[in-house]
Short mmCIF file of N, CA and C in Angstrom, two decimals:
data_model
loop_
_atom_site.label_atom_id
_atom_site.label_comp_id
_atom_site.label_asym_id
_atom_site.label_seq_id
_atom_site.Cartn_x
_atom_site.Cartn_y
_atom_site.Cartn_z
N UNK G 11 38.98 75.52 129.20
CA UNK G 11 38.31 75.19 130.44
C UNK G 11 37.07 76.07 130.57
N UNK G 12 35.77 75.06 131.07
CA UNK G 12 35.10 76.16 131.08
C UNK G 12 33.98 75.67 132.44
N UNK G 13 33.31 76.78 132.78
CA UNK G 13 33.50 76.25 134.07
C UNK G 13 31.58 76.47 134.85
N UNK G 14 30.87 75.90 135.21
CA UNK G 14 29.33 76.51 135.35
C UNK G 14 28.93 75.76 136.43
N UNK G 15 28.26 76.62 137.46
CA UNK G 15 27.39 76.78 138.49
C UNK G 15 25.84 76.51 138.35
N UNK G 16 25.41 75.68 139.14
CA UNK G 16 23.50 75.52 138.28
C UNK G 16 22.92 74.98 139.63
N UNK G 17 21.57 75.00 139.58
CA UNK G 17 20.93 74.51 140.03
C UNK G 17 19.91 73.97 139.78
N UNK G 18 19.49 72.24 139.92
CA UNK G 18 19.02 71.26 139.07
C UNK G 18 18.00 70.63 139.91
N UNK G 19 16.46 70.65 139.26
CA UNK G 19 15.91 69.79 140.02
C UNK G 19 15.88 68.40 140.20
N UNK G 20 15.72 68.00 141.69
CA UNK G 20 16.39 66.45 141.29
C UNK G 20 15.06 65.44 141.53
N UNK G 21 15.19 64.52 140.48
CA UNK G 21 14.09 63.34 140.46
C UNK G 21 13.55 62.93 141.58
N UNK G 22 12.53 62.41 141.72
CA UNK G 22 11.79 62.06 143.38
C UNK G 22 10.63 61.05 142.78
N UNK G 23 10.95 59.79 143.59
CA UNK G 23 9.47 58.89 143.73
C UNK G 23 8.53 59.10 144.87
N UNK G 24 7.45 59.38 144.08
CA UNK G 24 6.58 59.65 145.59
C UNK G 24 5.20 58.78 145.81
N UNK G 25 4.99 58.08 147.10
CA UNK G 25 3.82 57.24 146.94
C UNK G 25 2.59 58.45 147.00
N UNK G 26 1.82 57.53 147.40
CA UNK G 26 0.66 58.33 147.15
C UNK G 26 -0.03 59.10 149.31
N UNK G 27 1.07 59.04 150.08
CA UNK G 27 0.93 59.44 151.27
C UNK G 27 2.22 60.64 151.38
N UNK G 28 2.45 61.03 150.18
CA UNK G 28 4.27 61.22 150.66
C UNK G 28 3.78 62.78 150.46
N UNK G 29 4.60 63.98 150.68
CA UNK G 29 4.51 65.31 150.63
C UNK G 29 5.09 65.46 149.45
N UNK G 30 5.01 66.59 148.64
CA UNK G 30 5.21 67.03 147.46
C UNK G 30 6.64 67.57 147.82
N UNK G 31 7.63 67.25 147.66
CA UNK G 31 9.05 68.23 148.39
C UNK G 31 9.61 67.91 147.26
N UNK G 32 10.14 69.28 146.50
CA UNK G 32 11.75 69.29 145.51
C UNK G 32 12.59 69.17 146.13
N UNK G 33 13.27 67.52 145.93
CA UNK G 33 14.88 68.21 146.32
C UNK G 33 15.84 69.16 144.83
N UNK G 34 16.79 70.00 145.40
CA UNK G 34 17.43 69.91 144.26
C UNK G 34 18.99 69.67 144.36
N UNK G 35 19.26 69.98 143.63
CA UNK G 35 21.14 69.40 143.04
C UNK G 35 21.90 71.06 142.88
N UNK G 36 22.95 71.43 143.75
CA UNK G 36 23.49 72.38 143.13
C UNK G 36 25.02 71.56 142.61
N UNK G 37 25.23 71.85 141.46
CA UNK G 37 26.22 70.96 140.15
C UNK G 37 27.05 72.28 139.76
N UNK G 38 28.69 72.57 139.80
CA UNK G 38 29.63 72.75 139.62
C UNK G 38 29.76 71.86 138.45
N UNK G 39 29.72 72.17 137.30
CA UNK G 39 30.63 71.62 136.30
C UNK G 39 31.72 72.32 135.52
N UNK G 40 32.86 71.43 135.31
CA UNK G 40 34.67 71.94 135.22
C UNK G 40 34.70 70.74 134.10
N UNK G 41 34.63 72.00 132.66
CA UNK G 41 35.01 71.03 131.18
C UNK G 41 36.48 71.59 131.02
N UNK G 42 37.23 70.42 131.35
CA UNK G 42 38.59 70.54 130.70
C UNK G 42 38.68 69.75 129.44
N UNK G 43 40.05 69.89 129.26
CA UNK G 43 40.57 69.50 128.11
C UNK G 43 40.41 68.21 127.72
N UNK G 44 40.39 67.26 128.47
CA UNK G 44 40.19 65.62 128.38
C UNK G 44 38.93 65.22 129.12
N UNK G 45 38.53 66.12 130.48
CA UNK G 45 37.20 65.28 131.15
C UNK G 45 36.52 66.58 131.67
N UNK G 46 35.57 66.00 132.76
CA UNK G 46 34.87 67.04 133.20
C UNK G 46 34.39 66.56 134.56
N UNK G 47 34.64 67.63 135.29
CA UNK G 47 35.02 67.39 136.64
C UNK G 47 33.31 68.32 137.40
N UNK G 48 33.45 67.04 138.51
CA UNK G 48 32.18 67.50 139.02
C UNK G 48 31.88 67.53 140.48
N UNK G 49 31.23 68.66 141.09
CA UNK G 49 30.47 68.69 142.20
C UNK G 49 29.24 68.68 142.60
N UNK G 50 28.75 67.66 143.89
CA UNK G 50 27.54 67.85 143.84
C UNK G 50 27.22 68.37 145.01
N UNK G 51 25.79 69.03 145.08
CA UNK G 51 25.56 68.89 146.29
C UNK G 51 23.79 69.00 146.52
N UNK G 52 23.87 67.87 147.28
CA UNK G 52 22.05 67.61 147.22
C UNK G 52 21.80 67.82 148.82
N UNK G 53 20.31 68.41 148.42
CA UNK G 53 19.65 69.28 149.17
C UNK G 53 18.86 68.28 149.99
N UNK G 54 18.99 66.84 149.76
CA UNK G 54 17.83 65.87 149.64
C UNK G 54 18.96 65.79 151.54
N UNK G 55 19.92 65.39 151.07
CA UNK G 55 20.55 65.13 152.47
C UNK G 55 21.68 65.67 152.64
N UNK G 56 21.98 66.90 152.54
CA UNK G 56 22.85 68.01 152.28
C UNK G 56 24.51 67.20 152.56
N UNK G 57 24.07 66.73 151.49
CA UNK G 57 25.57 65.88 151.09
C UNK G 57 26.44 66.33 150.14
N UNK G 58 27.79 66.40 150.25
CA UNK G 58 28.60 66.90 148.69
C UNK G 58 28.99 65.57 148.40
N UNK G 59 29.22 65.61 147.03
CA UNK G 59 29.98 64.57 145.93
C UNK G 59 31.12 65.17 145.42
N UNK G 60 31.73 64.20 144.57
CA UNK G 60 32.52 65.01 143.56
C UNK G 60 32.57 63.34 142.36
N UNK G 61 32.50 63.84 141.61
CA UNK G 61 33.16 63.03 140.64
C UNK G 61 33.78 63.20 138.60
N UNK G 62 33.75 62.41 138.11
CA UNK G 62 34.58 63.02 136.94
C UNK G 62 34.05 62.04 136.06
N UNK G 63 34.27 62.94 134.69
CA UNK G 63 34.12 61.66 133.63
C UNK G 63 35.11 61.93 131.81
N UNK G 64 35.74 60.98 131.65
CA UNK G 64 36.94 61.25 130.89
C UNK G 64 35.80 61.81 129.63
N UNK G 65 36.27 62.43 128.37
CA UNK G 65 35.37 62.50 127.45
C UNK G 65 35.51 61.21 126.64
N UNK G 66 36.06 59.50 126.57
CA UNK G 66 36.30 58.63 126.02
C UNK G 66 35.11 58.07 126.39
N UNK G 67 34.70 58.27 127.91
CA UNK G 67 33.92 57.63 128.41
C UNK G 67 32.31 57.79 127.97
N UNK G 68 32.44 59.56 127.57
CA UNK G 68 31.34 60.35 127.09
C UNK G 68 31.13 59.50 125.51
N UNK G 69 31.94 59.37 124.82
CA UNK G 69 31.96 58.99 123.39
C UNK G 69 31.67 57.37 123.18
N UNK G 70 31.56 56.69 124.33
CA UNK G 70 31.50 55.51 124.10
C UNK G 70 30.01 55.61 124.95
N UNK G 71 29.58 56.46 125.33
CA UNK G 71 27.99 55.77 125.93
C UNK G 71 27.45 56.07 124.64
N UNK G 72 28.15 57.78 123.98
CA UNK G 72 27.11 57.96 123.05
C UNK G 72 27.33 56.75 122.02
N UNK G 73 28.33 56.23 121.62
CA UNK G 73 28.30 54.93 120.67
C UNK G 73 27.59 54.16 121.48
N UNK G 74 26.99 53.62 122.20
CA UNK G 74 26.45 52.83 122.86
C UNK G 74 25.01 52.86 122.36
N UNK G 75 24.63 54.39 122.73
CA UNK G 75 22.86 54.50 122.49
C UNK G 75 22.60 55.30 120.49
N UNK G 76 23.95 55.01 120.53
CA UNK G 76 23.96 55.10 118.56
C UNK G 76 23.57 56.38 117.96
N UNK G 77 24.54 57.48 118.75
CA UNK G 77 24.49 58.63 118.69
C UNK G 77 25.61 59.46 118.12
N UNK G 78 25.76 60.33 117.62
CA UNK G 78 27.11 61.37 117.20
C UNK G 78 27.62 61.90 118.26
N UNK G 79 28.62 61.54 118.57
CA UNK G 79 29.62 62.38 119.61
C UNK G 79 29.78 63.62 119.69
N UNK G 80 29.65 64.40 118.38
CA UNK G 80 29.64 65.82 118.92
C UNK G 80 28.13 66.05 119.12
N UNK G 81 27.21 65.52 119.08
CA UNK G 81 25.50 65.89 119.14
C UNK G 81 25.07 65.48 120.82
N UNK G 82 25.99 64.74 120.91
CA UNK G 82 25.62 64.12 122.14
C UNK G 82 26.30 64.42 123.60
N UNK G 83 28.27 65.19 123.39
CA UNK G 83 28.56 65.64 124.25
C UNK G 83 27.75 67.31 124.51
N UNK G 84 27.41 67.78 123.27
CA UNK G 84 26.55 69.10 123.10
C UNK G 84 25.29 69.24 123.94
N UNK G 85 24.45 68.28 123.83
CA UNK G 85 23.38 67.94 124.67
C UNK G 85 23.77 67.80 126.14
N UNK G 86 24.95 67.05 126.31
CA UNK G 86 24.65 66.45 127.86
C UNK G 86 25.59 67.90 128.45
N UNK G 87 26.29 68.47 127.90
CA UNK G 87 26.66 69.83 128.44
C UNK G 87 25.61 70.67 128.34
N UNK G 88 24.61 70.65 127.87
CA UNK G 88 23.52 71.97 127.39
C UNK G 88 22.74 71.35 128.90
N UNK G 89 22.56 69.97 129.22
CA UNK G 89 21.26 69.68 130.13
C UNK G 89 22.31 69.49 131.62
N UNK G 90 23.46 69.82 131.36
CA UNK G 90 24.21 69.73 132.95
C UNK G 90 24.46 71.61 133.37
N UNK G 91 24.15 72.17 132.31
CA UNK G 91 24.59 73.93 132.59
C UNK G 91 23.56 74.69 132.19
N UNK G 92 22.54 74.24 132.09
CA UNK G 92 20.94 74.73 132.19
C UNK G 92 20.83 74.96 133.46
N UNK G 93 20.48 75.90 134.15
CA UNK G 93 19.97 76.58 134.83
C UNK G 93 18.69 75.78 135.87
N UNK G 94 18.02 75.13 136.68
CA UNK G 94 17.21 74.60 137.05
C UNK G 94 16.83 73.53 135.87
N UNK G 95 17.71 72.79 135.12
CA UNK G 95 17.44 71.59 134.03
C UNK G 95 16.70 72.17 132.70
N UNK G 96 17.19 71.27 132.12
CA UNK G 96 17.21 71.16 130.52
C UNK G 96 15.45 70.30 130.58
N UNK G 97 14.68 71.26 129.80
CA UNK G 97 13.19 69.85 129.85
C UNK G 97 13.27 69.45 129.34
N UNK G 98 13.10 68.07 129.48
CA UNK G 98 13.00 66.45 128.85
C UNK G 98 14.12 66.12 129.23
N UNK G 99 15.11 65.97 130.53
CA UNK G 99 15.98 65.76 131.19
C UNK G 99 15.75 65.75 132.57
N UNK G 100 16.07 64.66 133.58
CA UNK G 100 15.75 64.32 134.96
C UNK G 100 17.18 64.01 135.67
N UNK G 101 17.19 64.29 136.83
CA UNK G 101 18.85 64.09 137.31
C UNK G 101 18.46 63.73 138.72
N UNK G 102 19.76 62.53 138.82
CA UNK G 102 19.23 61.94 139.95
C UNK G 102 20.58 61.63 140.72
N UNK G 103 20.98 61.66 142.29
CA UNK G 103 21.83 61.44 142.83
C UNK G 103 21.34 59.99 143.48
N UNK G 104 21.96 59.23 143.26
CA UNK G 104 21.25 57.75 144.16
C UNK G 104 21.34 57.62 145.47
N UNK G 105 20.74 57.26 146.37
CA UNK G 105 20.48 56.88 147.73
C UNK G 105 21.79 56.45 148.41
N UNK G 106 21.55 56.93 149.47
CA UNK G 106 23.07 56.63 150.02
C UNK G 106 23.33 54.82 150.47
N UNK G 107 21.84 53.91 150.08
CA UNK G 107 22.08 52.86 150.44
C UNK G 107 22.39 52.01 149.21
N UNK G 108 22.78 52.49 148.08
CA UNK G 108 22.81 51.90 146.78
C UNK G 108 24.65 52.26 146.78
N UNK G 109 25.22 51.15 146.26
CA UNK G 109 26.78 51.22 146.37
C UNK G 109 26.90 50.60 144.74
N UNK G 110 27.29 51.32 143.96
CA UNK G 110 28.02 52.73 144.27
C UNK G 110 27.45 53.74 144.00
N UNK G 111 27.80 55.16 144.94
CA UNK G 111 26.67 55.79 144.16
C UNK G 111 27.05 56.65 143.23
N UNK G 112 25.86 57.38 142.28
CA UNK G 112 25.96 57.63 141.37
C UNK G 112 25.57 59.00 140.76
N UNK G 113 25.64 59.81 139.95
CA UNK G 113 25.09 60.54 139.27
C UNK G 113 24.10 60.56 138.35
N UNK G 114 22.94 60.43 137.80
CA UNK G 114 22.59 60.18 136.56
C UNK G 114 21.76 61.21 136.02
N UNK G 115 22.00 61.13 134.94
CA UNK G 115 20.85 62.33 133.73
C UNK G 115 20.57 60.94 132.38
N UNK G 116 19.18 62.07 132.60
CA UNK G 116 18.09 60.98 132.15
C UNK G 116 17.13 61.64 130.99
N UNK G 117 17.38 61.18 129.73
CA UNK G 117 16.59 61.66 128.97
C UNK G 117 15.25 61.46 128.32
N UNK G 118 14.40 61.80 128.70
CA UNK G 118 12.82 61.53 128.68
C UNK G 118 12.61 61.84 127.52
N UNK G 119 12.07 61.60 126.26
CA UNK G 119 11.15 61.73 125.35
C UNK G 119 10.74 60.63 124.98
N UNK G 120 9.06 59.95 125.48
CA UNK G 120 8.39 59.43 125.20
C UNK G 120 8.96 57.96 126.20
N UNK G 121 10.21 57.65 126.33
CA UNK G 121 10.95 57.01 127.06
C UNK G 121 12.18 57.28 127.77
N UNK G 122 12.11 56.53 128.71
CA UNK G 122 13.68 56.99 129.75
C UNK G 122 14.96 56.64 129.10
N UNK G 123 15.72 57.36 129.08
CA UNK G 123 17.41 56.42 128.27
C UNK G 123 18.82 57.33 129.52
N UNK G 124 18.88 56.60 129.87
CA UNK G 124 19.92 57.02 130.78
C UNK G 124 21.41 57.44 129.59
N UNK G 125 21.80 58.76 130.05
CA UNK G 125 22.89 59.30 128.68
C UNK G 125 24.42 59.32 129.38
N UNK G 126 24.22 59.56 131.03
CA UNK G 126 25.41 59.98 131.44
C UNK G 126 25.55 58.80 132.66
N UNK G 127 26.39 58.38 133.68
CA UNK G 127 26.15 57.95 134.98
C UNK G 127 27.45 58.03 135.32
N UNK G 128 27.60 58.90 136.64
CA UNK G 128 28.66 59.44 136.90
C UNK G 128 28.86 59.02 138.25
N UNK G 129 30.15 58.15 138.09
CA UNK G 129 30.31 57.68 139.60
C UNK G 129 31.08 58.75 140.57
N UNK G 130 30.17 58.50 141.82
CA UNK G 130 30.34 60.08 142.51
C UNK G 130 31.15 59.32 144.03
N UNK G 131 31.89 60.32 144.69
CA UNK G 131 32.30 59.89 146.20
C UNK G 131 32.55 61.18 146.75
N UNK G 132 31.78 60.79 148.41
CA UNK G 132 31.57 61.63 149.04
C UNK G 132 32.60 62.54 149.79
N UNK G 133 32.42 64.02 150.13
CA UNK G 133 33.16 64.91 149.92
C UNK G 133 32.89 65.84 151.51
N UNK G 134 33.54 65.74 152.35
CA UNK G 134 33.54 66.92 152.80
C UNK G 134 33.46 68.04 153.06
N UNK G 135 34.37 68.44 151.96
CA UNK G 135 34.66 70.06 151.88
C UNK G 135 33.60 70.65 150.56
N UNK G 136 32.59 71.19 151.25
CA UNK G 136 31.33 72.13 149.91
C UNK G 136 32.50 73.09 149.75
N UNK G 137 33.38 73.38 149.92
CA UNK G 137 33.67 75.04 150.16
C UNK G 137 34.29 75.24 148.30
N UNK G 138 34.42 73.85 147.79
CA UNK G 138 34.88 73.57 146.19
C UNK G 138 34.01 74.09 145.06
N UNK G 139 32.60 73.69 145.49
CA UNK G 139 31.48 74.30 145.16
C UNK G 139 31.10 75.90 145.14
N UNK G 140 31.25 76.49 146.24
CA UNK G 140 31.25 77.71 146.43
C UNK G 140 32.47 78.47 146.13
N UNK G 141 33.05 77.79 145.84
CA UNK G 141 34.32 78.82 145.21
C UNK G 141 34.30 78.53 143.83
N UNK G 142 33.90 77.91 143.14
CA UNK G 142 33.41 78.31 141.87
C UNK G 142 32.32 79.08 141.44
N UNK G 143 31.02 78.94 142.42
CA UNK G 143 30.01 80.56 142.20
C UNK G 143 30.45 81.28 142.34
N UNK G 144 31.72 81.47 143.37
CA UNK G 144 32.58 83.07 143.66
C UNK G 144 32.50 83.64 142.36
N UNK G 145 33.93 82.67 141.74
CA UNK G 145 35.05 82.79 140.67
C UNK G 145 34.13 83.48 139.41
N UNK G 146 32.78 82.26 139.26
CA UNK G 146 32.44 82.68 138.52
C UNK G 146 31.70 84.23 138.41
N UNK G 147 31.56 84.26 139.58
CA UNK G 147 30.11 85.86 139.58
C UNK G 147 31.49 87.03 139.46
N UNK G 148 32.67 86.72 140.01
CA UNK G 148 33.86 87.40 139.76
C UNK G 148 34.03 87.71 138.21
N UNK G 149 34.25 86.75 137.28
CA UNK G 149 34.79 86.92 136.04
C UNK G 149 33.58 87.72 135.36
N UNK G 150 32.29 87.04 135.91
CA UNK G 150 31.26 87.58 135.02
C UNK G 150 30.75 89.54 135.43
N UNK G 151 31.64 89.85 137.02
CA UNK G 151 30.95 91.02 137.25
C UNK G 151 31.52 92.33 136.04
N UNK G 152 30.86 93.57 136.20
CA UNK G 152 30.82 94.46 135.26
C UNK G 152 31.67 95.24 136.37
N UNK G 153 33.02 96.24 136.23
CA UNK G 153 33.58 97.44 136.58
C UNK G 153 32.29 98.61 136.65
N UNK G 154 32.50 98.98 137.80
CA UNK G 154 31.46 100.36 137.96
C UNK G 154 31.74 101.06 136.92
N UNK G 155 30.99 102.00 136.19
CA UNK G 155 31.00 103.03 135.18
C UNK G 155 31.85 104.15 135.97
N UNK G 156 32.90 104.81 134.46
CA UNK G 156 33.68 106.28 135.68
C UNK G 156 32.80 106.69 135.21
N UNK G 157 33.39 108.02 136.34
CA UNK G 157 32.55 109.32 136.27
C UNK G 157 33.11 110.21 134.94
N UNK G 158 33.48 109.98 134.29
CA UNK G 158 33.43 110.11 132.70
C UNK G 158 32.89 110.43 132.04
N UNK G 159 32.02 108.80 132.26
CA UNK G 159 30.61 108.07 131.70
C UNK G 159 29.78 108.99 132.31
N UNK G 160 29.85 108.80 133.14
CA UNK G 160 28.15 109.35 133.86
C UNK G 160 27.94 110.68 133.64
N UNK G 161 29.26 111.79 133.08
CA UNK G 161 28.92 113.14 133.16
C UNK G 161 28.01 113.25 131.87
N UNK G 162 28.83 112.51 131.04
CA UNK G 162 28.50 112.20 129.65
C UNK G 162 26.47 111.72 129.16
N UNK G 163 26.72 110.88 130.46
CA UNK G 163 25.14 110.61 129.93
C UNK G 163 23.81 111.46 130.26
N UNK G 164 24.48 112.16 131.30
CA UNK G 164 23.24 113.19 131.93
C UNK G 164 23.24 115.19 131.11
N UNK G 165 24.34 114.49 130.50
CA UNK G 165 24.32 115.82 129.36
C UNK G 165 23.24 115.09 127.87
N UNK G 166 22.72 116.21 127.62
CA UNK G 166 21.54 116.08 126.20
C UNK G 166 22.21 115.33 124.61
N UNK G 167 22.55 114.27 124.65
CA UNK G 167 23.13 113.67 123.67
C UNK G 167 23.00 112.79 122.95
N UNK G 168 23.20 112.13 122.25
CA UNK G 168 22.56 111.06 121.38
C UNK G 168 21.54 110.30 121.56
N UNK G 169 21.79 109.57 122.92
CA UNK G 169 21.12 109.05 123.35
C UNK G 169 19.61 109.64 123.89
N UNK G 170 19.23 111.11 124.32
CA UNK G 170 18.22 111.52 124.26
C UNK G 170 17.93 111.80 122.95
N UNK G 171 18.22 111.64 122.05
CA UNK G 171 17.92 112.30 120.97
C UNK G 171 17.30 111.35 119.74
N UNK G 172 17.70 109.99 120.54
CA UNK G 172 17.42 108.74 120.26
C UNK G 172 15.97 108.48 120.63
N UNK G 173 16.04 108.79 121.96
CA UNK G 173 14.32 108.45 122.82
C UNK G 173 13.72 109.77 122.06
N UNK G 174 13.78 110.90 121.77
CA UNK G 174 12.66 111.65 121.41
C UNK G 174 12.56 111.31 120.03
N UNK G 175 13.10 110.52 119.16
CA UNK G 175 12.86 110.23 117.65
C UNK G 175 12.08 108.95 117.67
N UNK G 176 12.68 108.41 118.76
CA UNK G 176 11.58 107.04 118.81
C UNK G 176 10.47 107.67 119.10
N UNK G 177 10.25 108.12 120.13
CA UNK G 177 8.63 108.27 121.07
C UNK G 177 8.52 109.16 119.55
N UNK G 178 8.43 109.58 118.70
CA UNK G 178 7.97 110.73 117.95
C UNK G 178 7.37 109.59 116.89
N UNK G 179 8.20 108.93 116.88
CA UNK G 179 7.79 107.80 115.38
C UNK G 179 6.88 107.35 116.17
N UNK G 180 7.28 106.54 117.44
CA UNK G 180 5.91 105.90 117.88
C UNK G 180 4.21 106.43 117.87
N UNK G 181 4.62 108.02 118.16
CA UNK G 181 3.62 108.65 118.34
C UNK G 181 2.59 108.87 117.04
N UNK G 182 3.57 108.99 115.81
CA UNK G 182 3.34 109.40 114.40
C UNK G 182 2.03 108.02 114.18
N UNK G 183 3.09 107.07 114.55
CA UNK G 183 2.35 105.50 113.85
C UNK G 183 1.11 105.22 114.65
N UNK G 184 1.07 105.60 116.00
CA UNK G 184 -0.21 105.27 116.42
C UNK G 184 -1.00 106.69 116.40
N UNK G 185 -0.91 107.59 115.85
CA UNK G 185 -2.07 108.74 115.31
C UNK G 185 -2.38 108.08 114.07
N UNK G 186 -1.57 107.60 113.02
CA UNK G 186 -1.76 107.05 111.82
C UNK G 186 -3.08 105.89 111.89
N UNK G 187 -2.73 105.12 112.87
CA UNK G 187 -3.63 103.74 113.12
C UNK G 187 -5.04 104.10 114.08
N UNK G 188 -5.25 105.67 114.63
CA UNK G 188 -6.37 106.33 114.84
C UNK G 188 -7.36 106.61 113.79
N UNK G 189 -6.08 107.44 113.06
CA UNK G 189 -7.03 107.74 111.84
C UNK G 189 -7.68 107.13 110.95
N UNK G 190 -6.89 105.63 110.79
CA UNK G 190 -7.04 104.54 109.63
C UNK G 190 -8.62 104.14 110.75
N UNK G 191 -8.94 104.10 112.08
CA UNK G 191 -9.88 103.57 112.71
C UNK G 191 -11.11 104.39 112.46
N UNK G 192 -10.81 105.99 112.27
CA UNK G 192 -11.88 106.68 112.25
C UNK G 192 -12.87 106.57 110.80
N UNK G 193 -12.04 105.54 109.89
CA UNK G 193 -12.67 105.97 108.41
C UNK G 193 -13.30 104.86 108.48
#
């Protein structure tokens, strides 16, 4: 299981009177063992989703657009747990007047090819969402250093001894590249 927090910019048509506004997508994605489970939540109309998609389902779009299944679930996990999106990837939550709605990621090079479309239903409770940024900033935090450590580092030891051999080489190589200037 593996489990990622992101935030995704989300696609926008804009006429030519309209304001320049990002919405974006904050996306909870949960890769289990058989599917991958999802939250959304768009900024556009501070709505949550949730929805899922088996990996059979993943393996048959990629047979669809005549792709390798492991190249292709690799990708659409790399452009759903990218950080503010994967470039050459667009993600779009559909309008709440379009039934049913949907998820989609969209892969742009040179043309649009829709890779994923994830049927989504609406959700109440964000609090699913935010308890996976918890979990995650939890697993990922660092234990304070003991005081062990710290007596250790403010005593004269390797590690200074490290910085004065560097700065010394550094110093050596750029007197060297003076001198090579003066001739």
């Amino acid at each position: 299981m593996t489990c990622f927090v992101v935030k995704l910019l989300q696609r926008t048509q804009l006429s030519h009177s309209q304001v320049d506004v990002k919405p974006f997508i904050y996306a909870r994605c949960n890769w289990l063992d058989d599917e991958a489970e999802f939250h959304f939540l768009s900024t556009f109309n501070n709505q949550n989703y949730r929805g899922s998609l088996k990996y059979t389902e993943i393996r048959s779009a990629a047979n669809d657009l005549d792709l390798e299944y492991e190249a292709f679930l690799a990708e659409c996990k790399k452009a759903l747990t990218t950080h503010m999106g994967l470039p050459g990837f667009d993600y779009e939550i559909s309008q709440e007047d379009e039934q049913p709605q949907a998820f989609k990621l969209y892969k742009c090079a040179g043309y649009e090819t829709l890779y994923l479309d994830i049927p989504l239903k609406k959700v109440s409770n964000c609090y699913q969402l935010l308890d996976g940024a918890i979990d995650l900033g939890q697993q990922q935090a660092t234990p304070a250093p003991s005081p062990d450590i710290e007596q250790k580092t403010k005593q004269k030891g390797t590690h200074q001894r490290f910085e004065e051999a560097a700065g010394g080489a550094t110093r050596k190589a750029f007197q060297a590249e003076k001198n090579h200037l003066r001739q």
